[in-house]
PDB file of C-alpha atoms in Angstrom:
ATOM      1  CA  UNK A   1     -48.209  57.640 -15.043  1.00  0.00           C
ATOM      2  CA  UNK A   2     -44.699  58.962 -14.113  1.00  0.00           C
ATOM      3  CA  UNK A   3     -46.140  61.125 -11.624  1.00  0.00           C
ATOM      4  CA  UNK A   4     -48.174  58.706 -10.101  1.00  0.00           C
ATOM      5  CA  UNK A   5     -44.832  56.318  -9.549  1.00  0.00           C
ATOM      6  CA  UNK A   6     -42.968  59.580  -8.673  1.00  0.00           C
ATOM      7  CA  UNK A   7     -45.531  60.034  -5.157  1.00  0.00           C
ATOM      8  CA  UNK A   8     -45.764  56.715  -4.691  1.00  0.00           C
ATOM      9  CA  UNK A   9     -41.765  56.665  -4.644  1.00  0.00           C
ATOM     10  CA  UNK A  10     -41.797  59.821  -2.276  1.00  0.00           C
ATOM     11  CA  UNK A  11     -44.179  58.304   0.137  1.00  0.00           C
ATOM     12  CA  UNK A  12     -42.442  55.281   0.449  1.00  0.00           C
ATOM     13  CA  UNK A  13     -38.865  57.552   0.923  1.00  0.00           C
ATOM     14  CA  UNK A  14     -41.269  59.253   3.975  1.00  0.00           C
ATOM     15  CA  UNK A  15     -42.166  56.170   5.613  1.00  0.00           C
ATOM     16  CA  UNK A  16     -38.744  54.863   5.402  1.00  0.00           C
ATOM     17  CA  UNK A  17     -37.481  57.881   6.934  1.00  0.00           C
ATOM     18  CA  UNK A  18     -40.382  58.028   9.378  1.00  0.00           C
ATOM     19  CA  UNK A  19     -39.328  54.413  10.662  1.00  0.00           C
ATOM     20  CA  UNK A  20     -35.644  55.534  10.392  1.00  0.00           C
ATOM     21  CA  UNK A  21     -36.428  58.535  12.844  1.00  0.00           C
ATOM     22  CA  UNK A  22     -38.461  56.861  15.171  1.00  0.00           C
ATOM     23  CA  UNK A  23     -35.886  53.996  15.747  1.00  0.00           C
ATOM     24  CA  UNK A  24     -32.813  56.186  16.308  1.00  0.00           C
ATOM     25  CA  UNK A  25     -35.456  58.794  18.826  1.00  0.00           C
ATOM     26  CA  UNK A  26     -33.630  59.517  21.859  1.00  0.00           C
ATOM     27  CA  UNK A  27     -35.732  57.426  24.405  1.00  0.00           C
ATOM     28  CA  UNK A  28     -33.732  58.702  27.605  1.00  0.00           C
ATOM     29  CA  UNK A  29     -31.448  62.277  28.131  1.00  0.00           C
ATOM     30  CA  UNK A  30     -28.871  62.635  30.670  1.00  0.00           C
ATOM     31  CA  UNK A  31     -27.863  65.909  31.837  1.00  0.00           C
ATOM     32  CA  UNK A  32     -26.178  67.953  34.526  1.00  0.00           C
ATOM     33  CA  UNK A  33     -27.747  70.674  36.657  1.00  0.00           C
ATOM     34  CA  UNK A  34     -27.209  73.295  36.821  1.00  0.00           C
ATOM     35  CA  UNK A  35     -25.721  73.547  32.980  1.00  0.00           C
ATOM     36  CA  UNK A  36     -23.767  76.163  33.839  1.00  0.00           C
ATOM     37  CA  UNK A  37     -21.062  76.220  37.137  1.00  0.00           C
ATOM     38  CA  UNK A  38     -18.948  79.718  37.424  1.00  0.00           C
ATOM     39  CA  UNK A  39     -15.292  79.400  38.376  1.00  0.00           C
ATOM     40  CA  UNK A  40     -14.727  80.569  42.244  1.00  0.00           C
ATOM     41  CA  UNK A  41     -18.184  79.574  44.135  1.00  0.00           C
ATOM     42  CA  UNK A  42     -19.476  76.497  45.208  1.00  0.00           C
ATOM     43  CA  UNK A  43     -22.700  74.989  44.161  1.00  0.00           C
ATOM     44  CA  UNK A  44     -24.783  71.505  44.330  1.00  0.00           C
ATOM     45  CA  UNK A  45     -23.989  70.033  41.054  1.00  0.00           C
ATOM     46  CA  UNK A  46     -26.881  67.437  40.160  1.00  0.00           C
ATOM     47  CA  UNK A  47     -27.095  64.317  37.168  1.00  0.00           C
ATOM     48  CA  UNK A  48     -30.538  63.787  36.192  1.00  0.00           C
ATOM     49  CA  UNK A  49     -32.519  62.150  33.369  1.00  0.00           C
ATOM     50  CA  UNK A  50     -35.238  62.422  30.899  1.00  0.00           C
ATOM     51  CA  UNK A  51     -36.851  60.007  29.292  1.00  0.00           C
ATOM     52  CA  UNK A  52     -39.357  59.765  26.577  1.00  0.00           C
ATOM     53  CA  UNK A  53     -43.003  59.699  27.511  1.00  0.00           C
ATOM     54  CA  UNK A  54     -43.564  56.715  25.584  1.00  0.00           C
ATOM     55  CA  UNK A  55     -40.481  54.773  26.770  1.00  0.00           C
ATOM     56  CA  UNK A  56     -39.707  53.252  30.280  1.00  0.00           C
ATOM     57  CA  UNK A  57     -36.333  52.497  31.982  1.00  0.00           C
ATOM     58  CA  UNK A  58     -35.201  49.954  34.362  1.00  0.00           C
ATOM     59  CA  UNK A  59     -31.211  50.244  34.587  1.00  0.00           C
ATOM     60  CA  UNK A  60     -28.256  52.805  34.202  1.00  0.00           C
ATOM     61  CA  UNK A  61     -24.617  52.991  34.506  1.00  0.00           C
ATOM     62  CA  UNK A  62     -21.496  55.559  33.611  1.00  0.00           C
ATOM     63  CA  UNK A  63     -18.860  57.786  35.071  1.00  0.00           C
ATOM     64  CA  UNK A  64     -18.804  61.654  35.813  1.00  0.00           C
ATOM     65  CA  UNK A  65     -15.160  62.709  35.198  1.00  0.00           C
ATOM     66  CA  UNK A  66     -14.846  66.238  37.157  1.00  0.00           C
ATOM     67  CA  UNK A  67     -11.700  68.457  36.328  1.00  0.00           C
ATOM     68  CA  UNK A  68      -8.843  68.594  38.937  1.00  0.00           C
ATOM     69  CA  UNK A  69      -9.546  72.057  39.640  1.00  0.00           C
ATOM     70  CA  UNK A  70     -13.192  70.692  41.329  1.00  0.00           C
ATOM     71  CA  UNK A  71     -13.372  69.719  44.202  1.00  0.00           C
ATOM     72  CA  UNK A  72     -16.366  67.429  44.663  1.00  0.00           C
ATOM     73  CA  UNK A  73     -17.674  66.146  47.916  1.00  0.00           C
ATOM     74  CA  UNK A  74     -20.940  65.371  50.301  1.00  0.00           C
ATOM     75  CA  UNK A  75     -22.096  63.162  47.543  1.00  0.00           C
ATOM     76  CA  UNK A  76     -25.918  62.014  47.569  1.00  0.00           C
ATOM     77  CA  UNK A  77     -28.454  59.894  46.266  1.00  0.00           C
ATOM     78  CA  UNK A  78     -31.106  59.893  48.925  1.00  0.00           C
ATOM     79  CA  UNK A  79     -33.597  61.145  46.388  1.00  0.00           C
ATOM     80  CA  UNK A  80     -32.517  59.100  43.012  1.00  0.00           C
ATOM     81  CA  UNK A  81     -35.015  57.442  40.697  1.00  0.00           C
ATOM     82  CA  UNK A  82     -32.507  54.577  41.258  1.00  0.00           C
ATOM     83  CA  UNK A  83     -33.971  51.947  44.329  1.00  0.00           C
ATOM     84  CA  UNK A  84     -31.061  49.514  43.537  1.00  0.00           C
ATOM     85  CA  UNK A  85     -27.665  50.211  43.188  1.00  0.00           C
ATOM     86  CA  UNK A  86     -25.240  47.544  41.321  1.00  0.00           C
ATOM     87  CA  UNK A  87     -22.287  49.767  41.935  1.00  0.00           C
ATOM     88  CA  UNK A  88     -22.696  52.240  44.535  1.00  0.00           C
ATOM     89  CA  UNK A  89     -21.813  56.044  43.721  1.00  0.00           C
ATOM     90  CA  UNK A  90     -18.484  57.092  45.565  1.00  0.00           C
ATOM     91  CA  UNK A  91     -16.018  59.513  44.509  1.00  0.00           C
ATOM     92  CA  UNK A  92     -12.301  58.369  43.688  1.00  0.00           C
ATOM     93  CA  UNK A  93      -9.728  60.155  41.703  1.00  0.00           C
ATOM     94  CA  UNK A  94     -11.708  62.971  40.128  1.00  0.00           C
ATOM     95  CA  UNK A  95     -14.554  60.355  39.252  1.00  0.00           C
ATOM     96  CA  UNK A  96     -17.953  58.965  40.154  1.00  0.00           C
ATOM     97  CA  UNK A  97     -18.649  55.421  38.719  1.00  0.00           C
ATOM     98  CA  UNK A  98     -22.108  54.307  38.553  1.00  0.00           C
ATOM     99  CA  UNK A  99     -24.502  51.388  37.761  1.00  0.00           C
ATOM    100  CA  UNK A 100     -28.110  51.192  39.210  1.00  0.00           C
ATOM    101  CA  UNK A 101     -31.760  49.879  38.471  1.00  0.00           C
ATOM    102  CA  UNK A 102     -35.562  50.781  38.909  1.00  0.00           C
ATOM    103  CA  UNK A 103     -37.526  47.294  39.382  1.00  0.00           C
ATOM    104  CA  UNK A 104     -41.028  47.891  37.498  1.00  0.00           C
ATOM    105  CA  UNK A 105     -39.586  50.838  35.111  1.00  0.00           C
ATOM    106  CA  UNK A 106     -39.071  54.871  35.731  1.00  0.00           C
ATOM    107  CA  UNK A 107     -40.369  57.176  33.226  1.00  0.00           C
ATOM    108  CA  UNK A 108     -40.295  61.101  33.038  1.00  0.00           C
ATOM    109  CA  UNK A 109     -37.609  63.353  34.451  1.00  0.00           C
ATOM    110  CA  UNK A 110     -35.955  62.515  38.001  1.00  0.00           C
ATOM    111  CA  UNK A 111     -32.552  62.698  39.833  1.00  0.00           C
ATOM    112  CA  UNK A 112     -29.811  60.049  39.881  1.00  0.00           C
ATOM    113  CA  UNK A 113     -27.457  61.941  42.419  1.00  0.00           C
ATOM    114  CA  UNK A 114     -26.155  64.998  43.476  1.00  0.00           C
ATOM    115  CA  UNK A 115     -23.035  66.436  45.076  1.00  0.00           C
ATOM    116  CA  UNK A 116     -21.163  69.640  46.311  1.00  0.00           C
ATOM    117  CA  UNK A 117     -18.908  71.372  44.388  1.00  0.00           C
ATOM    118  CA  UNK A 118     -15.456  73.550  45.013  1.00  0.00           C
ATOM    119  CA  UNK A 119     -14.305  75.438  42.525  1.00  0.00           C
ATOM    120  CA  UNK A 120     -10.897  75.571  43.578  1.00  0.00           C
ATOM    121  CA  UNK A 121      -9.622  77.501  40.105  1.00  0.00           C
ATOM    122  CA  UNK A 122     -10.678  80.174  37.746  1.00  0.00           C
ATOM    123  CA  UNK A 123     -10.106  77.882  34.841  1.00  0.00           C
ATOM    124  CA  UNK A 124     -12.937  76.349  32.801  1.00  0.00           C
ATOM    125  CA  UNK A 125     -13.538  72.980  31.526  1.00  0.00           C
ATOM    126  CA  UNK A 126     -16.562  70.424  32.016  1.00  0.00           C
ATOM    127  CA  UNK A 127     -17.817  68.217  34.178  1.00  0.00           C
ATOM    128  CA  UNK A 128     -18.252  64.843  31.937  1.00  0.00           C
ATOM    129  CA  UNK A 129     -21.027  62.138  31.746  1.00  0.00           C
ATOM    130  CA  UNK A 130     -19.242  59.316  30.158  1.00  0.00           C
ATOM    131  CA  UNK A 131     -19.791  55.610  29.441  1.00  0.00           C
ATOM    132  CA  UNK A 132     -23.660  56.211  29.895  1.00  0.00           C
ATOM    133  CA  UNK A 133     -25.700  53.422  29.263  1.00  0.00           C
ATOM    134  CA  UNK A 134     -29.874  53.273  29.833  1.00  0.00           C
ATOM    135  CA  UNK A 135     -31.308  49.764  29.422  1.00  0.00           C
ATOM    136  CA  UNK A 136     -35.201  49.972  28.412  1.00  0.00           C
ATOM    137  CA  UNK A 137     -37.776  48.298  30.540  1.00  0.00           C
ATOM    138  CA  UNK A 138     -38.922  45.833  27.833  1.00  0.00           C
ATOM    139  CA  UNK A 139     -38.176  42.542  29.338  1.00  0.00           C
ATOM    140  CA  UNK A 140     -35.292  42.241  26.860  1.00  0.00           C
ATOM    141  CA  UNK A 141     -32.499  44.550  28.140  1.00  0.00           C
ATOM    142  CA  UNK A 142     -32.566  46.690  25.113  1.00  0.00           C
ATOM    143  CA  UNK A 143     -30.141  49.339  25.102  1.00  0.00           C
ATOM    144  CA  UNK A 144     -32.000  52.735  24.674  1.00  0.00           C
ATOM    145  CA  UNK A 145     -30.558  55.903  22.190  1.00  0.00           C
ATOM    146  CA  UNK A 146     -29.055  57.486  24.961  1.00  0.00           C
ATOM    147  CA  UNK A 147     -27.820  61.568  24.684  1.00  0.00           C
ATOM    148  CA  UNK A 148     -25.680  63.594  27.393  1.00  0.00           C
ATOM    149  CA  UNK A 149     -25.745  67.097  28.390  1.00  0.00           C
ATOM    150  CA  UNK A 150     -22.555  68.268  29.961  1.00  0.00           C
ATOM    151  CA  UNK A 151     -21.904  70.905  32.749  1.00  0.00           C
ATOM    152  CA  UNK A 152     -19.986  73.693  31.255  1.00  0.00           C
ATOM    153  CA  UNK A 153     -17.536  75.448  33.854  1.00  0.00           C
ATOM    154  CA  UNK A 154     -16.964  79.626  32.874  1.00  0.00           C
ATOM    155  CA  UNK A 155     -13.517  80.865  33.460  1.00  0.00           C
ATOM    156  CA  UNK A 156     -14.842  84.212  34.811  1.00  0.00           C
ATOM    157  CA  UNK A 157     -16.018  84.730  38.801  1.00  0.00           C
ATOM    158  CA  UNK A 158     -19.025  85.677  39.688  1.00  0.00           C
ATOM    159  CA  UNK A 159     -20.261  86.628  43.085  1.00  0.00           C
ATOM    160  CA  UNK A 160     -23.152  84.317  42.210  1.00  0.00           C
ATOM    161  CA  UNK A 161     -23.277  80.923  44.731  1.00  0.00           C
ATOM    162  CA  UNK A 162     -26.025  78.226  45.162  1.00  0.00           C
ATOM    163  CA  UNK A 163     -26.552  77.135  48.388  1.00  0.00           C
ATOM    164  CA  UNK A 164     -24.739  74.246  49.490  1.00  0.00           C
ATOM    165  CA  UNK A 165     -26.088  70.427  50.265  1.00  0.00           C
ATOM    166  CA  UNK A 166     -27.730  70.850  53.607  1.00  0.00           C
ATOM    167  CA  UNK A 167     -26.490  69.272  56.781  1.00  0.00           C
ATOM    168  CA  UNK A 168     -27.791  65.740  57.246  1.00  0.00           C
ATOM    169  CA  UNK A 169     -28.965  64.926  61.276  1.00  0.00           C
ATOM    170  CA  UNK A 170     -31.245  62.002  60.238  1.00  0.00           C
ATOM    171  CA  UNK A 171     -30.662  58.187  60.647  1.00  0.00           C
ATOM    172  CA  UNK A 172     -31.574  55.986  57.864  1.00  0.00           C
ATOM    173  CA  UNK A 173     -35.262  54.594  57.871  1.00  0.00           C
ATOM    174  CA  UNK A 174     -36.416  51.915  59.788  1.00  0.00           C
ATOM    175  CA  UNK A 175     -35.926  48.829  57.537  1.00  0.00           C
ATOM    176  CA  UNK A 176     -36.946  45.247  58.119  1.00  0.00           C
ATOM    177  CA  UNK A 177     -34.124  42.834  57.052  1.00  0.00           C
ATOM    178  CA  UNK A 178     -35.618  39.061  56.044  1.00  0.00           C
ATOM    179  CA  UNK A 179     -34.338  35.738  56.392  1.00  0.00           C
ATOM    180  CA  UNK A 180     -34.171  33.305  52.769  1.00  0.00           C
ATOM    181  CA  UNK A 181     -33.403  29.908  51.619  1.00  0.00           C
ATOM    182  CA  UNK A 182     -33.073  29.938  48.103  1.00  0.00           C
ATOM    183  CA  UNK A 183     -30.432  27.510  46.691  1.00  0.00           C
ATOM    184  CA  UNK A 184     -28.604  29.983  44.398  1.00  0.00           C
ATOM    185  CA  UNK A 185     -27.481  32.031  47.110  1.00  0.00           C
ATOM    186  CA  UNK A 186     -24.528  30.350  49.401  1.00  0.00           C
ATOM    187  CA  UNK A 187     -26.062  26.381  48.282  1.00  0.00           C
ATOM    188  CA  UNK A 188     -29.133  27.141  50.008  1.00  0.00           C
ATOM    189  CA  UNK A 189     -28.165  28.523  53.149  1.00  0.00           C
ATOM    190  CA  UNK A 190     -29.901  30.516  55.751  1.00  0.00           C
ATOM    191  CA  UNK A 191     -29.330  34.064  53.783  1.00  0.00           C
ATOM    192  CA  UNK A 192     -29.979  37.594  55.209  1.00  0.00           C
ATOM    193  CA  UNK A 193     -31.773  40.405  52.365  1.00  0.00           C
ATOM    194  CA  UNK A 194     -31.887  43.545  53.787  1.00  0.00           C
ATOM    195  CA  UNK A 195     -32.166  47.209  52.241  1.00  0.00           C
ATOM    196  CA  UNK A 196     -32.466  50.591  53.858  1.00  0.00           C
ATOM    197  CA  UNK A 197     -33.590  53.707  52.638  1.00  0.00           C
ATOM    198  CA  UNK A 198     -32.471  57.461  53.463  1.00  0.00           C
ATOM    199  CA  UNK A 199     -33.639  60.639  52.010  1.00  0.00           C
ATOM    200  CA  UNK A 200     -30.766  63.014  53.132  1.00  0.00           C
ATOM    201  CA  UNK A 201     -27.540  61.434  51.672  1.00  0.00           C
ATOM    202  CA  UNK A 202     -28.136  58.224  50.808  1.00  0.00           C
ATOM    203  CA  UNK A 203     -26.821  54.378  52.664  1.00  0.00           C
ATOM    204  CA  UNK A 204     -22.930  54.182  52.453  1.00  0.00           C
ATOM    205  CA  UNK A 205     -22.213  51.089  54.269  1.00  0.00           C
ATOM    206  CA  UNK A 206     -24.025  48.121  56.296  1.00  0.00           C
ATOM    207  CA  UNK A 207     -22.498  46.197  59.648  1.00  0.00           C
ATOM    208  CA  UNK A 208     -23.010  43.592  61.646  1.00  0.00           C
ATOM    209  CA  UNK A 209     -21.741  42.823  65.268  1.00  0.00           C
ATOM    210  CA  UNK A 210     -19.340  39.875  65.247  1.00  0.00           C
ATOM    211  CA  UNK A 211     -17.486  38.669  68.151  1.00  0.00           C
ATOM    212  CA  UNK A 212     -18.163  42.734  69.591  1.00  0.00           C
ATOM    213  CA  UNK A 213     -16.776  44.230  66.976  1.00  0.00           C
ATOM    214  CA  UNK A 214     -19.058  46.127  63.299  1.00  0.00           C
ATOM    215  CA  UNK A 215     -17.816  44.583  60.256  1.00  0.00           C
ATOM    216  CA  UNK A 216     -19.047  45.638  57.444  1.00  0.00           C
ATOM    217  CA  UNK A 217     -21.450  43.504  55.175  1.00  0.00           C
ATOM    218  CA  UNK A 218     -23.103  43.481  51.840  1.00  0.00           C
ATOM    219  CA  UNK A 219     -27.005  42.231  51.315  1.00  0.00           C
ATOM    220  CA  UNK A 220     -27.496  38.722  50.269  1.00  0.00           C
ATOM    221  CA  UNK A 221     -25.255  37.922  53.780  1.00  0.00           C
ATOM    222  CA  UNK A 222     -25.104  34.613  54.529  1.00  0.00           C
ATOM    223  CA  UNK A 223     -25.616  34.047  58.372  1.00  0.00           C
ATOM    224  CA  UNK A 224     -23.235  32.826  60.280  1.00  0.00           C
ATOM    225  CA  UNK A 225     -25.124  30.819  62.883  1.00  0.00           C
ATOM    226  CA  UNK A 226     -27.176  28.557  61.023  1.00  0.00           C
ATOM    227  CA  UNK A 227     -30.026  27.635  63.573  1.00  0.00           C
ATOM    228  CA  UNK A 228     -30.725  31.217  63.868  1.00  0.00           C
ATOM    229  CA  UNK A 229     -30.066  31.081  67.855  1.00  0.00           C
ATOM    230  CA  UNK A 230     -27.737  33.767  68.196  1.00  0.00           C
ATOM    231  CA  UNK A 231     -29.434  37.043  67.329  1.00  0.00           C
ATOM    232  CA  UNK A 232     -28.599  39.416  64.394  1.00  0.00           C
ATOM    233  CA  UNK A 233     -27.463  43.117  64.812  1.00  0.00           C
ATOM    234  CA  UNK A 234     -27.872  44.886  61.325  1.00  0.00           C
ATOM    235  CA  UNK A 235     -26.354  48.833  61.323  1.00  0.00           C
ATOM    236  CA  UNK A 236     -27.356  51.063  58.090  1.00  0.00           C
ATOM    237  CA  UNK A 237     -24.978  53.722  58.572  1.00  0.00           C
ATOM    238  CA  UNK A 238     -25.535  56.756  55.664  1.00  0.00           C
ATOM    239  CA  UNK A 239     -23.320  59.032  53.842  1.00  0.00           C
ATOM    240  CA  UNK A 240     -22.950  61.639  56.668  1.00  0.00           C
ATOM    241  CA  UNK A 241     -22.464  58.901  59.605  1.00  0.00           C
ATOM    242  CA  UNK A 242     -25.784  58.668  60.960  1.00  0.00           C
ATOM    243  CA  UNK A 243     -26.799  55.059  61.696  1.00  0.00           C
ATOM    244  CA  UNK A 244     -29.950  52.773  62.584  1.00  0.00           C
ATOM    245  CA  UNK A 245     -30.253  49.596  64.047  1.00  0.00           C
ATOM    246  CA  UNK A 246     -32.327  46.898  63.757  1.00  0.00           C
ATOM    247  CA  UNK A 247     -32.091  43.153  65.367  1.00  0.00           C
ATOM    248  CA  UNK A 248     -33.477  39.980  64.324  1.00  0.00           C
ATOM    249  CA  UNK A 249     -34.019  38.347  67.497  1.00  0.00           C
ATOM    250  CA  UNK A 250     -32.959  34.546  68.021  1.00  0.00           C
ATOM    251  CA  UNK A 251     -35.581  32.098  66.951  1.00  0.00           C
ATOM    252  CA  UNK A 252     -38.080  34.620  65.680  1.00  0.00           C
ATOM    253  CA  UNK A 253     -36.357  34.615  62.295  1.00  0.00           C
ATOM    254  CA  UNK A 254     -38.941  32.801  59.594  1.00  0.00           C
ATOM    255  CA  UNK A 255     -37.146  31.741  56.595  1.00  0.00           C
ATOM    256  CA  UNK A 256     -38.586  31.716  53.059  1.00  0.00           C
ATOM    257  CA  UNK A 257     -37.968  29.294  50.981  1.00  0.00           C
ATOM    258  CA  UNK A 258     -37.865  31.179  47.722  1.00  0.00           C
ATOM    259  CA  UNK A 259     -38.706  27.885  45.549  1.00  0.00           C
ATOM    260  CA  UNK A 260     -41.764  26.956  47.532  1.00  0.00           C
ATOM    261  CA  UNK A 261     -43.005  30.600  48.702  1.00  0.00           C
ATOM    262  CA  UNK A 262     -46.000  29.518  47.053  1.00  0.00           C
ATOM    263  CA  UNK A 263     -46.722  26.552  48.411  1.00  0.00           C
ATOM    264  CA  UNK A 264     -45.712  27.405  51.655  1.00  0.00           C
ATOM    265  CA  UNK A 265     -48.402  30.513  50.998  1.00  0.00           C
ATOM    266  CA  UNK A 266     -51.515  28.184  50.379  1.00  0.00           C
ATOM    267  CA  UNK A 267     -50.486  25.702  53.066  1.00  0.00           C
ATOM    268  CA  UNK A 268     -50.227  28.652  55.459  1.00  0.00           C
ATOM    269  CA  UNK A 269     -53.814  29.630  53.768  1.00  0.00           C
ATOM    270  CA  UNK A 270     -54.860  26.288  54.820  1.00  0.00           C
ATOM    271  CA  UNK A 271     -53.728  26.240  58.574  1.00  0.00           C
ATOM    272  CA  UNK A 272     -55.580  29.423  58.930  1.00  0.00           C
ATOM    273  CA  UNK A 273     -59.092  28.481  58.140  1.00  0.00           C
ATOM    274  CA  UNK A 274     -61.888  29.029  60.341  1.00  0.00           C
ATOM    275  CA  UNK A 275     -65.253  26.915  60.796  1.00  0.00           C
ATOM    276  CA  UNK A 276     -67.894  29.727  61.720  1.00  0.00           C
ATOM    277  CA  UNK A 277     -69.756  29.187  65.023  1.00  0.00           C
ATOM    278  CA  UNK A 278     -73.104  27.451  63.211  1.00  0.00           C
ATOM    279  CA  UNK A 279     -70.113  25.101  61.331  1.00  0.00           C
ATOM    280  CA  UNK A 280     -68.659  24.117  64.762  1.00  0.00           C
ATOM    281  CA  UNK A 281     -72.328  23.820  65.922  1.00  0.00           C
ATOM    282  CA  UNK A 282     -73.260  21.211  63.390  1.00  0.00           C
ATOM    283  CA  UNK A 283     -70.019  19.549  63.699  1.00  0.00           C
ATOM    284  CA  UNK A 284     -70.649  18.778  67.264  1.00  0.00           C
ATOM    285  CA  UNK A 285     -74.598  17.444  66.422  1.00  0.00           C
ATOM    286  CA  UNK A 286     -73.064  15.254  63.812  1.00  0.00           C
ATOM    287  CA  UNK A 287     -71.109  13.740  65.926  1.00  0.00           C
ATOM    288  CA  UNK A 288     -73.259  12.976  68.786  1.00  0.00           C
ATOM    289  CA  UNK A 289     -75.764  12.052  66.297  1.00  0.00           C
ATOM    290  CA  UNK A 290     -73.720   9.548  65.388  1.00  0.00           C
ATOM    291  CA  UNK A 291     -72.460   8.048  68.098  1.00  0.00           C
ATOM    292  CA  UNK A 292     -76.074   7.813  69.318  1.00  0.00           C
ATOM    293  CA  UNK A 293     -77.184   5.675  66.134  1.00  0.00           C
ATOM    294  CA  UNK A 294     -73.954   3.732  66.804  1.00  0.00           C
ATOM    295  CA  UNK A 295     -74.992   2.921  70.680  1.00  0.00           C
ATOM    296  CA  UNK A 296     -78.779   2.659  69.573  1.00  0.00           C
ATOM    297  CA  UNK A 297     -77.429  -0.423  66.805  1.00  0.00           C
ATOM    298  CA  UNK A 298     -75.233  -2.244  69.283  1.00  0.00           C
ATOM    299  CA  UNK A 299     -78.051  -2.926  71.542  1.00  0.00           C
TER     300      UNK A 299
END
């Protein structure tokens, strides 16, 4: 009898521990790469992640603190799993803040961002992912076990050097900015969205021209000119200077009312039908066959 309450005891101690180990599973793995950086040469110094097959992720955020003796530059994120950037990478003061997320989920292993690296010392040290924080694609915003792989930097030269970031000569792609009405941005507004994409280094700033002069703008924008008669000049400049431009002409902008897209969608469904040539045919007959029984009963 004791032995039978001494297995069932174990197998409940098993499945506790089973559940235990599967909650507190890593579902996503930041790391730097190369894991290894050797004191003297430069290199291109990339953050990626990992995530568990069974797991998806939508957002992510932290800091890279990089030792004084690195000098980091021609940052990138052209390529990142991230379509969406809350806070936009840039390097200040030995550190590149970060915040991002992946409508509709990413899972597997992909690249956040990448950037050159100096090694302006022979010291060593690391280069740091701190504050990391992946947010699982559950509908809830639950925050996922998270673990971080550092960049170790060796103290000793080596004649060994990875090739540097490549020299970007492309303009952002073509992107189609479009006009909203929604009345949580600016009360309802005419509102421009806009987003470009480039697969070199990345967007680092949008402009407008105002008064003849580029300004720089962020996406919602709220247009100036509210009956959309003045046309729009919209400048995605990326991380190397390259620029595109694309205009919204005056009076061909079609705003969307985001609270009645759908409506708007089945009305626009409505005022495009089409009577086939037989339908237009009988409509005709019926008509004249009617006025005919009309004229026949008035005499």
């Amino acid at each position: 009898m004791n032995q039978y309450i001494s297995l069932i005891a174990i197998s409940i101690a098993c499945a506790v521990m089973s559940m235990v180990y599967a909650s507190t599973a890593n579902a996503a793995r930041l790391y730097m790469a190369p894991s290894t950086l050797q004191a003297g040469t430069q290199c291109k110094a990339q953050v990626r992640i990992s995530t568990d097959p069974q797991e998806q992720i939508n957002a992510i955020e932290g800091t890279i603190i990089i030792p004084q003796f690195i000098i980091a530059e021609d940052l990138r994120y052209g390529n990142s799993v991230i379509t969406l950037w809350l806070d936009t990478p840039t390097i200040s003061n030995g550190r590149i803040v970060f915040s991002g997320i992946t409508p509709g989920g990413f899972s597997g292993d992909g690249e956040l961002l990448e950037f050159a690296c100096l090694n302006s010392g022979d010291g060593g040290g690391q280069i740091l992912l701190s504050d990391v924080k992946v947010y699982l694609n559950d509908g809830r915003g639950s925050l996922a076990s998270t673990t971080t792989a550092n960049a170790t930097i060796n103290s000793v030269a080596t004649t060994s050097t990875l090739q540097l970031l490549s020299n970007d000569r492309k303009p952002p792609e073509e992107f189609q900015p479009q006009i909203v009405s929604d009345p949580a941005l600016f009360d309802g507004d005419k509102t421009l969205i806009f987003s470009a994409q480039d697969k070199e280094s990345g967007i680092s700033h949008y402009e407008t021209l105002e008064n003849g002069r580029w300004v720089n703008i962020q996406s919602p924008y709220r247009i100036p000119d509210q009956s959309l008669k003045t046309p729009l000049y919209i400048r995605a400049v990326d991380n190397s200077g390259n620029f595109i431009v694309v205009v919204v002409a005056s009076g061909t902008g079609v705003v969307v009312d985001l609270e009645k897209q759908q409506q708007n969608k089945d009305a626009n469904q409505f005022r495009g039908l089409h009577l086939p040539l037989w339908g237009v045919i009988l409509l005709v007959v019926c008509i004249l066959a009617g006025g005919a029984y009309y004229w026949l009963r008035r005499r």
